[in-house]
Short mmCIF file of C-alpha atoms in Angstrom, two decimals:
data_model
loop_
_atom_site.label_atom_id
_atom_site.label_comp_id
_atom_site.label_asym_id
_atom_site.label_seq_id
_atom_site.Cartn_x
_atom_site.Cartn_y
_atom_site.Cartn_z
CA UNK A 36 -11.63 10.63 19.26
CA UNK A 37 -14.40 10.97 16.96
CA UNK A 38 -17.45 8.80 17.19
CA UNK A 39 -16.54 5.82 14.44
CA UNK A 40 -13.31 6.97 13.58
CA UNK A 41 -10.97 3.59 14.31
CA UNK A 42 -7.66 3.81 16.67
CA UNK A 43 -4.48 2.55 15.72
CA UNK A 44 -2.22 -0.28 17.70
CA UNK A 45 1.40 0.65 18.02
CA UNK A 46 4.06 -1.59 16.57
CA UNK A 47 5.07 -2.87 19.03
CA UNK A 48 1.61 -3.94 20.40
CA UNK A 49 1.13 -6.11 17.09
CA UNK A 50 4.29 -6.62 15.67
CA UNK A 51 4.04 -10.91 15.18
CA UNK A 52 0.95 -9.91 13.99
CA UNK A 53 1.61 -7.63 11.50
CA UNK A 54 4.72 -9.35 10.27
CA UNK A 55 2.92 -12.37 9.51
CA UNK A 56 -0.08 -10.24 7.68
CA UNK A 57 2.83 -8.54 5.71
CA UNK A 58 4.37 -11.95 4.52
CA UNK A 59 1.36 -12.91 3.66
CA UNK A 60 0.71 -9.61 1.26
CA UNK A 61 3.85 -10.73 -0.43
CA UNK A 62 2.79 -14.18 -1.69
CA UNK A 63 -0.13 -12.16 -3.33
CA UNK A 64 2.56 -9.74 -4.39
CA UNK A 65 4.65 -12.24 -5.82
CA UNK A 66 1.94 -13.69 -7.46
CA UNK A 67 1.01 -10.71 -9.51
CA UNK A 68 5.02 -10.00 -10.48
CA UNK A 69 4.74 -13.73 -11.87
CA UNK A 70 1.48 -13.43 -13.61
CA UNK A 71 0.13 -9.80 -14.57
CA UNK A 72 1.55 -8.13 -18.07
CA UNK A 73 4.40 -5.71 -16.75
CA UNK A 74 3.57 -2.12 -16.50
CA UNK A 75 5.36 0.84 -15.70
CA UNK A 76 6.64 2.27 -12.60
CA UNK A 77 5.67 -1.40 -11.66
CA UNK A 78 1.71 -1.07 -11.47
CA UNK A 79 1.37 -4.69 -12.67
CA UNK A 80 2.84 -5.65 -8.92
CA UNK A 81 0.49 -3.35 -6.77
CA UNK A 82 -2.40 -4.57 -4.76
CA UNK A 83 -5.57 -2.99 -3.81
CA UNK A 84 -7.14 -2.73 -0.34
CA UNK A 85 -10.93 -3.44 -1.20
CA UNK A 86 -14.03 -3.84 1.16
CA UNK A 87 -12.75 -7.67 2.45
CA UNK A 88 -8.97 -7.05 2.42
CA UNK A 89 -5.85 -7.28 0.06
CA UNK A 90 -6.27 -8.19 -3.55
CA UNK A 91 -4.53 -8.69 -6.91
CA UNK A 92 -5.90 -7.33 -9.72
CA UNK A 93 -8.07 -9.47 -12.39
CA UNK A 94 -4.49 -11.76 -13.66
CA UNK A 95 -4.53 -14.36 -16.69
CA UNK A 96 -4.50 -17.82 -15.75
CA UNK A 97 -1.16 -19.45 -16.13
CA UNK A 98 -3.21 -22.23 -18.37
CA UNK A 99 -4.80 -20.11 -20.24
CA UNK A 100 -8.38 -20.76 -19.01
CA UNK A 101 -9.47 -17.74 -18.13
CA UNK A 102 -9.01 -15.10 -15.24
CA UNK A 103 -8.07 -15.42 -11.25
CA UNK A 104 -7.59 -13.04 -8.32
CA UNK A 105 -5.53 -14.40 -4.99
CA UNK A 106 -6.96 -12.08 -2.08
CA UNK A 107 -6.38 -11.89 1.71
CA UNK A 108 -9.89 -12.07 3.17
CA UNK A 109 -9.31 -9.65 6.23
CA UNK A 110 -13.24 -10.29 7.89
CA UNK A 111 -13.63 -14.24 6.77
CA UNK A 112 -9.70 -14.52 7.79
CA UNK A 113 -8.75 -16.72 4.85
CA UNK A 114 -6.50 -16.31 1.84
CA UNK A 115 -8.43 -17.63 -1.57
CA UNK A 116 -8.03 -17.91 -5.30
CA UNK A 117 -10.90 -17.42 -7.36
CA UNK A 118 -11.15 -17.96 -11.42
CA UNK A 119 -13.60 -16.41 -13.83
CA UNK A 120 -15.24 -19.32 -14.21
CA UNK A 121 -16.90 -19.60 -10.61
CA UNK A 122 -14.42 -21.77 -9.26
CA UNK A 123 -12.53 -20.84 -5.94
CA UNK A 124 -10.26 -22.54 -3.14
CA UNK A 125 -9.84 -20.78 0.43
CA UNK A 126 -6.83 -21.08 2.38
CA UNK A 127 -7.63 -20.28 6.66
CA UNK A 128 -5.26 -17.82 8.31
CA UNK A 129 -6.96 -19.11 11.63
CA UNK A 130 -5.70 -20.82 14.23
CA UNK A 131 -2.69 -19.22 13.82
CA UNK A 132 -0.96 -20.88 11.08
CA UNK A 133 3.14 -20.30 9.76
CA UNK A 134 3.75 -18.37 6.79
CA UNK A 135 4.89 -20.88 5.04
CA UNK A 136 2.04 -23.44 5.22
CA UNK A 137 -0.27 -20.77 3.88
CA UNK A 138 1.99 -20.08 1.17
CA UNK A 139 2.06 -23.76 -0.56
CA UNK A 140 -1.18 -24.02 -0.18
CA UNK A 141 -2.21 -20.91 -1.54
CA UNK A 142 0.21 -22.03 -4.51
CA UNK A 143 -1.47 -25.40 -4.38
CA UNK A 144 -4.93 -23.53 -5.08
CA UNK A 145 -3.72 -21.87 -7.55
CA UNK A 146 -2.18 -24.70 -9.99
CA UNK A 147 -5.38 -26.55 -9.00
CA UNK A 148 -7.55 -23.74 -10.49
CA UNK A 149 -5.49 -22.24 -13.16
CA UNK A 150 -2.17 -24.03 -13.83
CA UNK A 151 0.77 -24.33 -11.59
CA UNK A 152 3.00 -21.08 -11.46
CA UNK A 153 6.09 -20.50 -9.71
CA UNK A 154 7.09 -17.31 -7.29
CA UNK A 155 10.55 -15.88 -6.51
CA UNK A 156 9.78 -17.00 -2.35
CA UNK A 157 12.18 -14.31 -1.31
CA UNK A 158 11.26 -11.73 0.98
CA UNK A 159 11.38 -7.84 -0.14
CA UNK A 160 11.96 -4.95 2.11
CA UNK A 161 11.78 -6.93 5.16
CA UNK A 162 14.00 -7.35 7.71
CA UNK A 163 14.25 -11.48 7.29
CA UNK A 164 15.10 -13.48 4.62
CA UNK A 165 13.67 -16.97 5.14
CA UNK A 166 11.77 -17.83 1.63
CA UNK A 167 8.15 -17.15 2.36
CA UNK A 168 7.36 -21.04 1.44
CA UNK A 169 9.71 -22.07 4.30
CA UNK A 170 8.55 -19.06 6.60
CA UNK A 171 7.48 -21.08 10.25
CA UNK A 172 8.88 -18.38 12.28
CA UNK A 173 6.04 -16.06 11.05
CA UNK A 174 2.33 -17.76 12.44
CA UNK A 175 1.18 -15.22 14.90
CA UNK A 176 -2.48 -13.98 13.43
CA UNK A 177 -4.96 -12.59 16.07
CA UNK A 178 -8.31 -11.45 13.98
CA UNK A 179 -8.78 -8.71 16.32
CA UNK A 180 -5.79 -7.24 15.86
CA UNK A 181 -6.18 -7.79 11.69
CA UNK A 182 -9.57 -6.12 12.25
CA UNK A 183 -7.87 -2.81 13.99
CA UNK A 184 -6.04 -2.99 11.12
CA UNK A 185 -7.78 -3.23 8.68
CA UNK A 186 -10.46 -1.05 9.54
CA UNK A 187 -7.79 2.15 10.17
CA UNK A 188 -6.58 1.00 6.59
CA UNK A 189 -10.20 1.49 5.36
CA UNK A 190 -10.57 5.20 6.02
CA UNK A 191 -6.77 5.49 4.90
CA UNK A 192 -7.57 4.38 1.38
CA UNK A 193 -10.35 6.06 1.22
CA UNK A 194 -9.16 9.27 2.41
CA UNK A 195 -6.31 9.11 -0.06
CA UNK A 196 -9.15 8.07 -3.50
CA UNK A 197 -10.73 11.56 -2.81
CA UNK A 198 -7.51 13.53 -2.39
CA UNK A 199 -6.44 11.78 -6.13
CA UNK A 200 -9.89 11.78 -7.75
CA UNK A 201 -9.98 15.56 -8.55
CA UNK A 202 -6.18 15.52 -10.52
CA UNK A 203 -5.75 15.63 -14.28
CA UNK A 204 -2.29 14.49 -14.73
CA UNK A 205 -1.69 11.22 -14.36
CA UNK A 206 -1.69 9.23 -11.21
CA UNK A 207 -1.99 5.84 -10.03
CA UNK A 208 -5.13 4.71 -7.95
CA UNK A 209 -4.53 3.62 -4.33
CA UNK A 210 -2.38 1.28 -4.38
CA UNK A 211 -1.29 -1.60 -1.56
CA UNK A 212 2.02 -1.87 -1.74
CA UNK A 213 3.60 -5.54 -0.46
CA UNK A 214 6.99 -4.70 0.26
CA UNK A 215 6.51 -1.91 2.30
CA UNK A 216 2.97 -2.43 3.41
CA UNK A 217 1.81 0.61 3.18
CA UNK A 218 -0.87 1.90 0.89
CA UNK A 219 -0.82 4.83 -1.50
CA UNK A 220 -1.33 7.23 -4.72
CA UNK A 221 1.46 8.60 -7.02
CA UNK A 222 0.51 11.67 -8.63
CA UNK A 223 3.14 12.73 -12.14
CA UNK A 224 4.43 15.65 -13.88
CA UNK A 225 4.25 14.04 -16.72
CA UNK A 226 8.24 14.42 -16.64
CA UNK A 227 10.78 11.85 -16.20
CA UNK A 228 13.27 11.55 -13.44
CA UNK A 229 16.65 9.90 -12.83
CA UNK A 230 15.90 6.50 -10.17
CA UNK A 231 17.55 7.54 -6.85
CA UNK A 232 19.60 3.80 -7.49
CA UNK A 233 19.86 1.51 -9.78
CA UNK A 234 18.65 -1.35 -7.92
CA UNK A 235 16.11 -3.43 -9.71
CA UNK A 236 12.87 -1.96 -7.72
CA UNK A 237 13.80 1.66 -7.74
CA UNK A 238 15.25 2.07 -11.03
CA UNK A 239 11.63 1.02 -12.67
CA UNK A 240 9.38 2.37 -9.82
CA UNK A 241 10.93 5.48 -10.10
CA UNK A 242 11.71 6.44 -13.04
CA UNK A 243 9.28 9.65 -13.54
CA UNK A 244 8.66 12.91 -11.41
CA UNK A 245 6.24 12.53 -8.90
CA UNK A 246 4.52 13.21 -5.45
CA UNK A 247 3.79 10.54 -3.49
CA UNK A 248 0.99 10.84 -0.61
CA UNK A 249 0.72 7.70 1.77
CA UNK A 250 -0.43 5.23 4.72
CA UNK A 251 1.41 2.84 6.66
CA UNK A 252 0.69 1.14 10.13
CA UNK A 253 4.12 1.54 11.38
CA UNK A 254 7.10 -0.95 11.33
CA UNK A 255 9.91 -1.17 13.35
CA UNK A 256 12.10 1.87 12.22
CA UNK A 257 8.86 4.41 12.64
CA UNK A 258 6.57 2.78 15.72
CA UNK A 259 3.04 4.27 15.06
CA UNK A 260 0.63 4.82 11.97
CA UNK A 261 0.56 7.39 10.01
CA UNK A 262 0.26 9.41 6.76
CA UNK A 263 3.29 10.67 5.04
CA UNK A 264 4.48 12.39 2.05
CA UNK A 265 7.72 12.69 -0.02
CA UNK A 266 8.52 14.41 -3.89
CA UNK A 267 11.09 12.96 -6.18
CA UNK A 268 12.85 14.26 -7.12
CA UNK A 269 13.28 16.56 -4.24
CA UNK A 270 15.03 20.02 -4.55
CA UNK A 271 16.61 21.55 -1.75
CA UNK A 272 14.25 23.40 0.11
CA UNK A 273 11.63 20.65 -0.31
CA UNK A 274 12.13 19.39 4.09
CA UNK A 275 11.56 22.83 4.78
CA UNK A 276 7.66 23.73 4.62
CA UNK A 277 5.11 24.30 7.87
CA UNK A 278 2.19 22.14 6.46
CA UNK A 279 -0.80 22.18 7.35
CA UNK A 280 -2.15 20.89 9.96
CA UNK A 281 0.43 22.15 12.54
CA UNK A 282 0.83 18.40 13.67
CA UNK A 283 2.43 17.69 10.38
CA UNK A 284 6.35 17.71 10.11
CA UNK A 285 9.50 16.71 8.15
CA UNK A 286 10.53 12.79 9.43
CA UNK A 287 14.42 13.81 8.79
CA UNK A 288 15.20 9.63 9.32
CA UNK A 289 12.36 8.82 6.61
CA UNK A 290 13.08 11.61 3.97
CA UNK A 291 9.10 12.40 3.98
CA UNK A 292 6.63 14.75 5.87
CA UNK A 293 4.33 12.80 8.21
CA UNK A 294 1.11 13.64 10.07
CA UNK A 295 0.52 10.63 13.02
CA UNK A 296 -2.99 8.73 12.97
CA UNK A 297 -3.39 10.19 16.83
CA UNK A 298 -2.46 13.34 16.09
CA UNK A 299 -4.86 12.89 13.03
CA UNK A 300 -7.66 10.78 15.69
CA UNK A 301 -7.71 14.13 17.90
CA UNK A 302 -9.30 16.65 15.03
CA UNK A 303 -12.93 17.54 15.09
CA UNK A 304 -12.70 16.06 11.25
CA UNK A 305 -10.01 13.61 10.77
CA UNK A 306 -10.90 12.87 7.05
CA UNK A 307 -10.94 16.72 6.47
CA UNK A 308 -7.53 17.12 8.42
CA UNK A 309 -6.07 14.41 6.23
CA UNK A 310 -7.49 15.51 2.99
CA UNK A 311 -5.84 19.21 4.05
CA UNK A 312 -2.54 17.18 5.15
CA UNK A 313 -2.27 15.50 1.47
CA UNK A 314 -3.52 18.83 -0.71
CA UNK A 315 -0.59 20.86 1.45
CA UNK A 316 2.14 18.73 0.54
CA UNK A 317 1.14 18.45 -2.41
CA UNK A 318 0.80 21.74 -3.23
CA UNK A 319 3.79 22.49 -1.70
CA UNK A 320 5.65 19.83 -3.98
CA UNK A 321 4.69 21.52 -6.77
CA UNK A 322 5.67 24.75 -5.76
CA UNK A 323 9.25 24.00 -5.07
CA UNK A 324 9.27 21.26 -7.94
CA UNK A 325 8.31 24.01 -10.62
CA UNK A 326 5.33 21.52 -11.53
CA UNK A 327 2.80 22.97 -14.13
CA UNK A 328 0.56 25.62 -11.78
CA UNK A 329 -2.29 24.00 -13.95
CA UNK A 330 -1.78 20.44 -12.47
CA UNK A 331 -1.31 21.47 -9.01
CA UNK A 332 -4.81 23.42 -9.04
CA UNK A 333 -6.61 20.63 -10.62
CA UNK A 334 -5.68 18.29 -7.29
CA UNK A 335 -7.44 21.13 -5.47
CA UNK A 336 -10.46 20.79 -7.73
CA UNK A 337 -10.23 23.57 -10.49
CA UNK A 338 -11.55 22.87 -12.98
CA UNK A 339 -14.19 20.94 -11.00
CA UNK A 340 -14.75 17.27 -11.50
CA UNK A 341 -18.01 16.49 -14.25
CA UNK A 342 -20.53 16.41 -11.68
CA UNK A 343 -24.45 15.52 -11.60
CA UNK A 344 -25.65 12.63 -13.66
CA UNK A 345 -24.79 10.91 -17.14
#
């Protein structure tokens, strides 16, 4: 492995972990969904993975009195709410502490600082159900673990900013995504696109063409981190491309093209052979897609970025 470059746990190795770091995402989550003006394809709800863990966005104050973030401190260990005006309350994720503890409190903080708001408590995309403000099954939190974590998560997102930064369609920035825990960047046609269902999340996430390039840790169905990709929607033909690097392949159980963090961790350049993982599927996307030719150059850099200084 390449001096620096972080290793990966399994699932399995830090699944109470990583369940109760995922709950946790969701009361942020949640948070923004009751707070933040609605956007499209559901923007208002992301996260972003920043340089001391998970965070909302800037979100009014229910009360009026300004602006607060809720953020998941992943080096301090804490959960906090902050307002504009200076203000903040901190929440510890250490000693291990249940889900739902962390959650009224963090909700406590909140009305404290800003005005009380309420949260649907249900879990999304999760395999349990118990409301995340009754959640004691989930308490297991071991920093070093978190820190693994996060700092694989790290390069992830930052891998995926430059693969997104040269594209001139529209795109989303990196987001963290709560219900899936992953994190990642949507990149449009510009063209809509019939949802694959009509539940409530998919028929407004999904409601444009798009390619989506992405991180996740693992989970139960798919054991090990790693980077994936999927189009939608996806013509026939689309499961059927050699991408580079030769590690990559088509995940038939996920629907998406994957490239494993230790298959990634063995390159000379793993930030090179994930930036070449991301520009491959992408450009094979918009090959079989019949994207504009334009837009799927410009992710590859032509015309160049502005460059040099303002």
């Amino acid at each position: 492995m390449p001096s620096g470059w972080p290793a990966t746990l399994t699932y399995d190795s830090w699944s109470a972990t990583c369940d109760t770091l995922h709950a946790h995402t969701q009361v942020l989550g949640k948070l923004a969904v009751a707070i933040a003006p609605p956007e499209p394809e559901l923007q208002h709800a992301a996260l972003r993975l920043t340089a001391r863990g998970w965070e909302t966005l800037a979100m009014p104050a229910p009360d009026g009195s300004g602006a607060i973030v809720a953020a998941l401190d992943l080096r301090a260990h804490e959960a906090l709410v902050e307002h504009s005006d200076g203000s903040a309350r901190r929440v510890a994720l250490t000693p291990d502490r249940a889900v739902g503890e962390v959650t009224r409190e963090l909700l406590e903080a909140v009305g404290e600082l800003a005005g009380p708001v309420e949260i649907n408590p249900t879990p999304q995309e999760v395999p349990w159900s118990v409301p995340l403000d009754q959640d004691e099954e989930h308490a297991r939190y071991d920093p070093a673990q978190v820190a693994s974590y996060f700092a694989a998560a790290t390069r992830a997102a930052l891998i995926l900013a430059a693969f997104r930064a040269p594209y001139r369609g529209r795109s989303t920035p990196v987001n963290a995504w709560w219900g899936s825990f992953d994190l990642a960047v949507n990149l449009f046609s510009g063209l809509p696109a019939d949802p694959p269902s009509q539940d409530f999340i998919m028929r407004n996430a999904m409601d444009a063409q798009e390619v989506a390039v992405g991180w996740w840790p693992g989970d139960g169905r798919y054991g090990r981190a790693a980077f994936y990709a999927y189009a939608h929607p996806a013509p026939d033909g689309f499961a059927d491309a050699k991408l580079s690097p030769a590690a990559a392949r088509w995940e038939e159980a996920l629907g998406e093209y994957v490239l494993d963090w230790d298959d990634l961790s063995a390159s000379a350049d793993p930030h090179a052979t994930a930036l070449a993982f991301a520009r491959s599927a992408f450009s094979h996307a918009c090959a079989v897609c019949e994207w504009d030719p334009a837009l799927a150059a410009s992710a590859e850099g032509t015309p160049p970025p502005v460059a040099g200084r303002a």
